Tab-separated table of C-alpha atoms and ligand atoms in Angstrom:
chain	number	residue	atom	x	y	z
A	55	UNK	CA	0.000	0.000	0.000
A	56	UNK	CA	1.168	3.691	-0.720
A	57	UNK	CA	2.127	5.652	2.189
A	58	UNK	CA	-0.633	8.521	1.080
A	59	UNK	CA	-3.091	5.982	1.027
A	60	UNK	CA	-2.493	5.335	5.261
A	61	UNK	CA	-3.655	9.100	5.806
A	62	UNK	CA	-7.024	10.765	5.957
A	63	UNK	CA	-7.944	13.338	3.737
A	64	UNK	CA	-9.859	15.790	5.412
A	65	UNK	CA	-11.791	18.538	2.471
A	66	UNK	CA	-12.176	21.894	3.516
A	67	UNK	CA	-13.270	25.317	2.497
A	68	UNK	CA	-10.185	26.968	0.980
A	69	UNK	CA	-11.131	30.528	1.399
A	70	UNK	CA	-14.275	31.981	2.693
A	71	UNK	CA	-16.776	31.991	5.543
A	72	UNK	CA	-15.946	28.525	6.907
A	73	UNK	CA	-12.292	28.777	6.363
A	74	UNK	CA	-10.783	29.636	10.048
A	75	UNK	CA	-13.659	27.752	11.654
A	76	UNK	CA	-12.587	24.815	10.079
A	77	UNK	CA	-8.996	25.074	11.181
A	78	UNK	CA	-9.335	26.689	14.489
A	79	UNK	CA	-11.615	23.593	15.126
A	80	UNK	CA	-9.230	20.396	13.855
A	81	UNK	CA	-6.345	22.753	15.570
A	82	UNK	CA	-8.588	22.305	18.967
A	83	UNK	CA	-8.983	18.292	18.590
A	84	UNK	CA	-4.831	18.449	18.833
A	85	UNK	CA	-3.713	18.378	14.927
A	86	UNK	CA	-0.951	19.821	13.880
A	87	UNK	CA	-0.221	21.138	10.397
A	88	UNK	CA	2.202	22.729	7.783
A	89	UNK	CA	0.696	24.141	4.709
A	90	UNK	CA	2.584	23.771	1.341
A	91	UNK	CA	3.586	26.612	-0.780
A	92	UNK	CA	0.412	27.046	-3.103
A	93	UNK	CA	-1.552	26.328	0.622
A	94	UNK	CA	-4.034	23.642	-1.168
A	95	UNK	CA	-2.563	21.453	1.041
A	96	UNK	CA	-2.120	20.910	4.658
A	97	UNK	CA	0.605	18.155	6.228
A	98	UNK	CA	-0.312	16.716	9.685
A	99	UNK	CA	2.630	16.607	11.712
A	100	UNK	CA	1.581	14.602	14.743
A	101	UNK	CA	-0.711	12.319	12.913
A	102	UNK	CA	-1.857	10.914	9.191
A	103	UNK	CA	-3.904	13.373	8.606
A	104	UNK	CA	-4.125	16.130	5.813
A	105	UNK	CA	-6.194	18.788	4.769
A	106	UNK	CA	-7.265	19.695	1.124
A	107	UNK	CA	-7.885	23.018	0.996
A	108	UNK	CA	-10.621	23.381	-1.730
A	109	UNK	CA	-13.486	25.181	-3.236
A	110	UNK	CA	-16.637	24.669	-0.487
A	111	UNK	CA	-18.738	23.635	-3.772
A	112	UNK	CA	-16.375	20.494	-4.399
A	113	UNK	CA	-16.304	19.061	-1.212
A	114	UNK	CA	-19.433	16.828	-1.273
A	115	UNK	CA	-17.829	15.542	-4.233
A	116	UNK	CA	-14.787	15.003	-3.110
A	117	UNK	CA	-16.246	12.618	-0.590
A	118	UNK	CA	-18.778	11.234	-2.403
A	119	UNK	CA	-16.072	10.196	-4.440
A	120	UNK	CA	-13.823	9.013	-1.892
A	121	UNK	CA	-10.815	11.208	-2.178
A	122	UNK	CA	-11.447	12.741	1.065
A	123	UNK	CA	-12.839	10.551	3.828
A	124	UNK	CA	-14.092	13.439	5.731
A	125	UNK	CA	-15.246	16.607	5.071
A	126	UNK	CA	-16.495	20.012	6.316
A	127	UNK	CA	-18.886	21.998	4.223
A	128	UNK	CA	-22.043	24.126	4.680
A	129	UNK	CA	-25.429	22.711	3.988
A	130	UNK	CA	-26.291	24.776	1.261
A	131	UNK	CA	-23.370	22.703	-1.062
A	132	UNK	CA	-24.142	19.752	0.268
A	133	UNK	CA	-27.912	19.566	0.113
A	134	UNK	CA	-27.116	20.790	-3.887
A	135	UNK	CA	-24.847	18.132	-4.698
A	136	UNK	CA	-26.974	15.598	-2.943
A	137	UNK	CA	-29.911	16.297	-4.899
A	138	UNK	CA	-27.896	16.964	-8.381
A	139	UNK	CA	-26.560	13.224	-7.659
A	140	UNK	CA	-30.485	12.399	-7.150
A	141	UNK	CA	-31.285	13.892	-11.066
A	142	UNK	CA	-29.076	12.213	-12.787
A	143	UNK	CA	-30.142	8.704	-11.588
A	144	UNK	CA	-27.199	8.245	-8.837
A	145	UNK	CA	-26.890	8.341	-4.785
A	146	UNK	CA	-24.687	10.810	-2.686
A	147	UNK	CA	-21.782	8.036	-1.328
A	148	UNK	CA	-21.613	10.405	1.926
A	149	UNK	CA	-23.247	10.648	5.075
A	150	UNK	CA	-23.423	13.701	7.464
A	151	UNK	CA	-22.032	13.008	10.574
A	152	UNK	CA	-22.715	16.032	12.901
A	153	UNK	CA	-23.561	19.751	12.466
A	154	UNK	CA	-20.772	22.078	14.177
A	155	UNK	CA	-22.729	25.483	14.767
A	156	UNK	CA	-20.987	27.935	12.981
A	157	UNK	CA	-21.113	29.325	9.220
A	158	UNK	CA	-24.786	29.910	9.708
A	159	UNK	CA	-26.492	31.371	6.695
A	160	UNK	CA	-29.427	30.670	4.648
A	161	UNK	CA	-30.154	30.211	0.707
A	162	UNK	CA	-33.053	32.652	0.153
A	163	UNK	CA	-35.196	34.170	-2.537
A	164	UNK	CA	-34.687	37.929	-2.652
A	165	UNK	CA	-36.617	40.578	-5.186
A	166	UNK	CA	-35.468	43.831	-6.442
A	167	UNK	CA	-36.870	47.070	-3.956
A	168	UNK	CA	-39.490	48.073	-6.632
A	169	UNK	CA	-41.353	44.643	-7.619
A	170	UNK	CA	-44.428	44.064	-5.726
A	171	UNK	CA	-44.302	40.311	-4.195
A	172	UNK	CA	-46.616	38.714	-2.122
A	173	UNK	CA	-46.066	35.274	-2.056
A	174	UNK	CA	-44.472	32.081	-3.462
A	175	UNK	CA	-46.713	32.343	-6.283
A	176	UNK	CA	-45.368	35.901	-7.349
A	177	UNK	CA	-43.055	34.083	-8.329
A	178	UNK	CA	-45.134	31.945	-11.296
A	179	UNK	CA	-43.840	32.575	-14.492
A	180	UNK	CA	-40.832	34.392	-13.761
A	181	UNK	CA	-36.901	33.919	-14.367
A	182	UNK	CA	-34.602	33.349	-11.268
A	183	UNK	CA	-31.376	33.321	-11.158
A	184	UNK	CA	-29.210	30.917	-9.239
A	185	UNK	CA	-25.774	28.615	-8.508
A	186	UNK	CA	-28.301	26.722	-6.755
A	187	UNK	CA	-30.428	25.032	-9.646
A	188	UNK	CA	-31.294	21.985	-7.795
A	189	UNK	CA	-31.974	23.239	-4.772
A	190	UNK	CA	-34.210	25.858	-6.309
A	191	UNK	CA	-36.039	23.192	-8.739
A	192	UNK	CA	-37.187	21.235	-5.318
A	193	UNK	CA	-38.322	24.129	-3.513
A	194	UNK	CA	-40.145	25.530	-6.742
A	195	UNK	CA	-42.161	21.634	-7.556
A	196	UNK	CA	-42.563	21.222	-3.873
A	197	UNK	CA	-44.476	25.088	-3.928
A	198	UNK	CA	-46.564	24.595	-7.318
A	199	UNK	CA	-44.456	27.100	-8.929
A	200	UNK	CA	-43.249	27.186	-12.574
A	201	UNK	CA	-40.387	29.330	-12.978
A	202	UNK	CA	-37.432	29.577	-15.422
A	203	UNK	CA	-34.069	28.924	-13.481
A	204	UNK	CA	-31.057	31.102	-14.529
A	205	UNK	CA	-27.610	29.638	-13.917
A	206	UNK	CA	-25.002	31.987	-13.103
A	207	UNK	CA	-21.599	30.539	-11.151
A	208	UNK	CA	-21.199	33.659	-9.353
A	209	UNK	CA	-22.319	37.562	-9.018
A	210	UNK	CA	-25.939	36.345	-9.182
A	211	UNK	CA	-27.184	39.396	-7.359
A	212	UNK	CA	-26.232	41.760	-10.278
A	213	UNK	CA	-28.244	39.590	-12.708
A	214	UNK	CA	-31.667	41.871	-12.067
A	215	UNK	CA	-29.751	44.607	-12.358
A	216	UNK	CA	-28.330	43.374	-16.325
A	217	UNK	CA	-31.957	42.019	-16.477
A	218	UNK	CA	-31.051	38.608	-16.895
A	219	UNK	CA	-33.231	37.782	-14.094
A	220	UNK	CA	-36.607	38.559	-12.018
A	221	UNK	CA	-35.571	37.104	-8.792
A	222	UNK	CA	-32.420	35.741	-7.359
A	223	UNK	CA	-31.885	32.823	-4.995
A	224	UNK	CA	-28.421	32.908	-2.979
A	225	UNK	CA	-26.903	32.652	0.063
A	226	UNK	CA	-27.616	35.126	2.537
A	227	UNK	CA	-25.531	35.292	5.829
A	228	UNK	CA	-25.394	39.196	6.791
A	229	UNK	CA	-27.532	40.652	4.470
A	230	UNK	CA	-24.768	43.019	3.262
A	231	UNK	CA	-24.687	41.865	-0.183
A	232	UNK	CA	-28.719	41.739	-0.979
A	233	UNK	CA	-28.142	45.944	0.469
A	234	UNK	CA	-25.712	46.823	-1.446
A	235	UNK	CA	-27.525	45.506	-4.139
A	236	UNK	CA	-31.047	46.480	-3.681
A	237	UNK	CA	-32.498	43.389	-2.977
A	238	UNK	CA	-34.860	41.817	-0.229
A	239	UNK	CA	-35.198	38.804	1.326
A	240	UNK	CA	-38.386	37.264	0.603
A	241	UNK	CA	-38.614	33.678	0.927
A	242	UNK	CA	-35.998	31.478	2.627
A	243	UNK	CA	-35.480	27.922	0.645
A	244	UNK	CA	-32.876	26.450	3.323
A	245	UNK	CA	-31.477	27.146	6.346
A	246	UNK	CA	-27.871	26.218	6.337
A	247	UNK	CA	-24.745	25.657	8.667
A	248	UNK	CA	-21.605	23.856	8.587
A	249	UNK	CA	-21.411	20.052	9.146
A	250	UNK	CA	-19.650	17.232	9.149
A	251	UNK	CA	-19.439	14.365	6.082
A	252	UNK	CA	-17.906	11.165	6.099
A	253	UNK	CA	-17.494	9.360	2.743
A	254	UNK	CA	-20.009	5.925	2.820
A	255	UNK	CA	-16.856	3.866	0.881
A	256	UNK	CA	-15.507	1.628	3.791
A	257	UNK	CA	-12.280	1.798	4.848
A	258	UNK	CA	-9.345	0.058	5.571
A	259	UNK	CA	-9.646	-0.723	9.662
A	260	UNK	CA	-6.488	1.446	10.640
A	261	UNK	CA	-8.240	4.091	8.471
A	262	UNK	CA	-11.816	4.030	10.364
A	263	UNK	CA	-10.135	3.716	13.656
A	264	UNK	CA	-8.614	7.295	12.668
A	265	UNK	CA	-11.582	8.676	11.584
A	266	UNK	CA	-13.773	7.577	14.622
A	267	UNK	CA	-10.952	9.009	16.935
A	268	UNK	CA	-11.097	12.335	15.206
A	269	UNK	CA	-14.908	12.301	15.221
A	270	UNK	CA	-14.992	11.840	18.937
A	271	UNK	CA	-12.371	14.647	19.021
A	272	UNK	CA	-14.711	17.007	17.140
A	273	UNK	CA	-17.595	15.834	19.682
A	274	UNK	CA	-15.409	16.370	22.329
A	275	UNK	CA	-14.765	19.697	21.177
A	276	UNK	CA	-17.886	20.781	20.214
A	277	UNK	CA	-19.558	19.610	23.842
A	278	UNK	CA	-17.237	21.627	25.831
A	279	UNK	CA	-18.007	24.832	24.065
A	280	UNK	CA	-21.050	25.218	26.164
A	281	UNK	CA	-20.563	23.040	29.028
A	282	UNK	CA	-19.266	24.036	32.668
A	283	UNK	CA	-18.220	22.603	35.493
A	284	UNK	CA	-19.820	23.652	38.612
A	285	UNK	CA	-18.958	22.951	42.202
A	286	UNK	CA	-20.975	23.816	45.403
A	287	UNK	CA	-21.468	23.025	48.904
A	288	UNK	CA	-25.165	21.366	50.275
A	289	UNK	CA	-27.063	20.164	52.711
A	290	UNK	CA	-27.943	16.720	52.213
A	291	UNK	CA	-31.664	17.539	52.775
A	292	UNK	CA	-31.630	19.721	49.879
A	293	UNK	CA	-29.460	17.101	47.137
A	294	UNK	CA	-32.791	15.903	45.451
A	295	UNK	CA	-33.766	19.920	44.739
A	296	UNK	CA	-30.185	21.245	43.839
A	297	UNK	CA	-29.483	18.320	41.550
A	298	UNK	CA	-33.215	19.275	39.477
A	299	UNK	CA	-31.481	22.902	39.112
A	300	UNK	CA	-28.196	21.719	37.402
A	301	UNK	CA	-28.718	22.740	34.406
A	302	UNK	CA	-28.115	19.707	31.471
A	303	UNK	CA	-26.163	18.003	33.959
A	304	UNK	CA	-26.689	14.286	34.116
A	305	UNK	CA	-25.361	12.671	37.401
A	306	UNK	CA	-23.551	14.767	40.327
A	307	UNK	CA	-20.828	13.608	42.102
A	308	UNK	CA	-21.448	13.734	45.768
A	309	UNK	CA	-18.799	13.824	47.750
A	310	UNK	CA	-18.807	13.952	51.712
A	311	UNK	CA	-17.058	16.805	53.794
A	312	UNK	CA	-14.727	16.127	56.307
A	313	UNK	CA	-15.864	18.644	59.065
A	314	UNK	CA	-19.758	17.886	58.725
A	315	UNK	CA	-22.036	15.285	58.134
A	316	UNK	CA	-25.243	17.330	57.331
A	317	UNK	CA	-23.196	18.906	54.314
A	318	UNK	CA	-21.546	17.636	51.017
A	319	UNK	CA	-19.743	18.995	48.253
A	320	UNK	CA	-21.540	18.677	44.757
A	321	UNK	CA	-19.722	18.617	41.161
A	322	UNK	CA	-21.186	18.128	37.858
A	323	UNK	CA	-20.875	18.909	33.988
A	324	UNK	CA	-23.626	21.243	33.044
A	325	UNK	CA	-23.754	21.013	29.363
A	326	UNK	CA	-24.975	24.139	28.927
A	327	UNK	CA	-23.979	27.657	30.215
A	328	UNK	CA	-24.559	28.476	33.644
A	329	UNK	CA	-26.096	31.922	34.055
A	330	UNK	CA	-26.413	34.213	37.232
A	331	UNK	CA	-30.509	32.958	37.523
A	332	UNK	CA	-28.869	29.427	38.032
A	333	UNK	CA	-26.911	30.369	40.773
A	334	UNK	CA	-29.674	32.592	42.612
A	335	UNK	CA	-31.308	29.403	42.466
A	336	UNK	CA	-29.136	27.015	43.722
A	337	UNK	CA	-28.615	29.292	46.510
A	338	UNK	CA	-32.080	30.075	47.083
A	339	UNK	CA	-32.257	25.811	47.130
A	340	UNK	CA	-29.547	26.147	49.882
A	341	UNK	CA	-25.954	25.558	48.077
A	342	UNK	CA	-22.975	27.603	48.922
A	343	UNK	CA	-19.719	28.199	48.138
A	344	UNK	CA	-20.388	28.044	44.747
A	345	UNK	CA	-17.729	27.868	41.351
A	346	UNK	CA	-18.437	27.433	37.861
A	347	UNK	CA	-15.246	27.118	35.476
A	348	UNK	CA	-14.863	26.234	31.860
A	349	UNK	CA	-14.797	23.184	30.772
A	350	UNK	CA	-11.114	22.577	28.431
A	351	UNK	CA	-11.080	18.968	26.968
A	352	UNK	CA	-14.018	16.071	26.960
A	353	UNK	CA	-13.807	12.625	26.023
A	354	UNK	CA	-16.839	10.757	26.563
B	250	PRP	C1	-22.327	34.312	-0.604
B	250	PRP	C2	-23.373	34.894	-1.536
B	250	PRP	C3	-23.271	36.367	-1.350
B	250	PRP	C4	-22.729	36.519	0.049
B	250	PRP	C5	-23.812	36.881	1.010
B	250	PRP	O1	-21.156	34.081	-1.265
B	250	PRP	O2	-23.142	34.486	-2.873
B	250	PRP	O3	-22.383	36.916	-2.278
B	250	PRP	O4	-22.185	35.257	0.434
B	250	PRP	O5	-23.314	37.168	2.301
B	250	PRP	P1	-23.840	38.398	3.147
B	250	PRP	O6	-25.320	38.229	3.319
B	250	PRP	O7	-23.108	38.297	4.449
B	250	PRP	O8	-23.493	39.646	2.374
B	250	PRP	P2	-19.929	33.300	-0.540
B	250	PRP	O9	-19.051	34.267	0.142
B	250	PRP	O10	-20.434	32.180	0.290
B	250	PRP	O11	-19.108	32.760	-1.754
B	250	PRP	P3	-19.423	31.508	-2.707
B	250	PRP	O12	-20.905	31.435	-2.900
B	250	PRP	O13	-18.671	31.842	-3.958
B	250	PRP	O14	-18.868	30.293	-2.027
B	251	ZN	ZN1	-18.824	28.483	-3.072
């Protein structure tokens, strides 16, 4: 076996809204990496694992084709590719493995300031313009709506303005571009984030024992973003009560105090955040001596 055929390819956005996300994240589940010269391509140094630094629109394919095992893309390119695979008779060889809460945005419908719309069926009859034809095409059938679908690759929200177009659909994160354009929002066709694929090929057993360590890494890394750990002092008459107000916490640890026996000292992993209300609460309930600190690592 080639050596480059031991690693995992990991696809990610080469430049653009989910670009730093993507790294800051595989950078917190403890990979290191050097980039290369034309920075398409990231070496890990402390384990067989590489990045492909691509466009965000080629990474379903990537791993539906099984040159990447893993990658990280928005919604909006996957949910495209998915259903472009769907048209022309074949099956997206990739499943989505967890959602990672950043590189929110959503792929709307937006009309220019001066046409009157009302509702999906202004837009009978009319020509839209669009990277996302397949996406578009399922939200139009699924609406009753027969519209002509413009493809452009890029700069879609000038193509009212050239009158190529009646409508656009695009992605919308800020709002800034549909502005500066004189557009507005009027029907949103998906709501989109960044997530997680895995390619469906199997692979070779040292290969999916590296991929489901990294995976629990991400997991890891994505629980401890919100959680907390919290530590207070109780009576024991009060555990049943204080333990109800932990917020997302499953099972305290308990653990008796030296210099009393009506008292104990509770600690537990509140999976959310713990917010000033919370503490009232708890003291209200009878706790003191109360700590919350931030959670670093996780490994469930
Ligand atoms: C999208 C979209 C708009 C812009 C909207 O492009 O095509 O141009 O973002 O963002 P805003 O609402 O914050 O102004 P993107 O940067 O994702 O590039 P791409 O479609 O070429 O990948
Ligand atoms: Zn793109």
């Amino acid at each position: 076996m080639d050596s480059t055929e031991q690693r995992i390819k990991i696809a990610i956005q080469k430049s653009g809204r989910l670009t730093d996300h993507s790294l800051d994240l595989l950078e917190r589940c403890g990979l290191k990496f050097t980039q290369s010269k034309d920075q398409l391509f990231c070496y890990g140094e402390n384990m067989p694992i590489d990045l492909l630094l691509v466009r965000d629109d080629d990474i379903p394919g990537l791993v539906s084709d099984d040159v990447c095992d893993l990658g990280i893309a928005g919604l909006n390119v996957i949910n495209e590719k998915r259903l472009g695979l769907l048209s022309s008779g074949g099956c997206a060889q990739f499943r989505q493995v967890f959602a990672l809460d950043f590189g929110h945005c959503r792929l709307a419908i937006a009309a220019p300031y001066d046409v009157a719309y009302e509702n999906v069926a202004s837009l009978q009859g009319s020509r839209i313009a669009t990277s996302y034809v397949q996406t578009l095409r399922h939200y139009l059938e699924k609406n009753n709506v027969q519209a002509d679908i413009e493809y452009f690759s890029g700069a879609v929200e000038i193509a009212p303005k050239l009158g190529k177009a009646d409508f656009i659909c695009d992605l919308v994160s800020t709002g800034n571009t549909l502005t500066a354009n004189q557009l507005v929002e009027v029907e949103t066709v998906l709501q989109s984030e960044a997530v997680v694929i895995q390619t469906s090929a199997p692979l070779a057993e040292h290969k999916q024992q590296l991929v489901n360590r990294i995976l629990q890494r991400l997991d890891g890394v994505l629980q401890v973003r919100e959680s907390k750990y919290i530590m207070l002092h109780a009576p024991r008459s009060a555990l049943a009560e204080i333990a109800d107000l932990l917020p997302g916490s499953e099972y305290p640890t308990v653990i008796p105090l030296d210099s009393c026996d009506d008292k104990v000292a509770v600690h537990a992993v509140c999976r959310e955040n713990v917010f000033w209300e919370t503490l009232e609460n708890l003291k209200e309930a009878g706790a003191s001596s109360l700590l919350v600190l931030p959670v670093e690592k996780m490994l469930a």
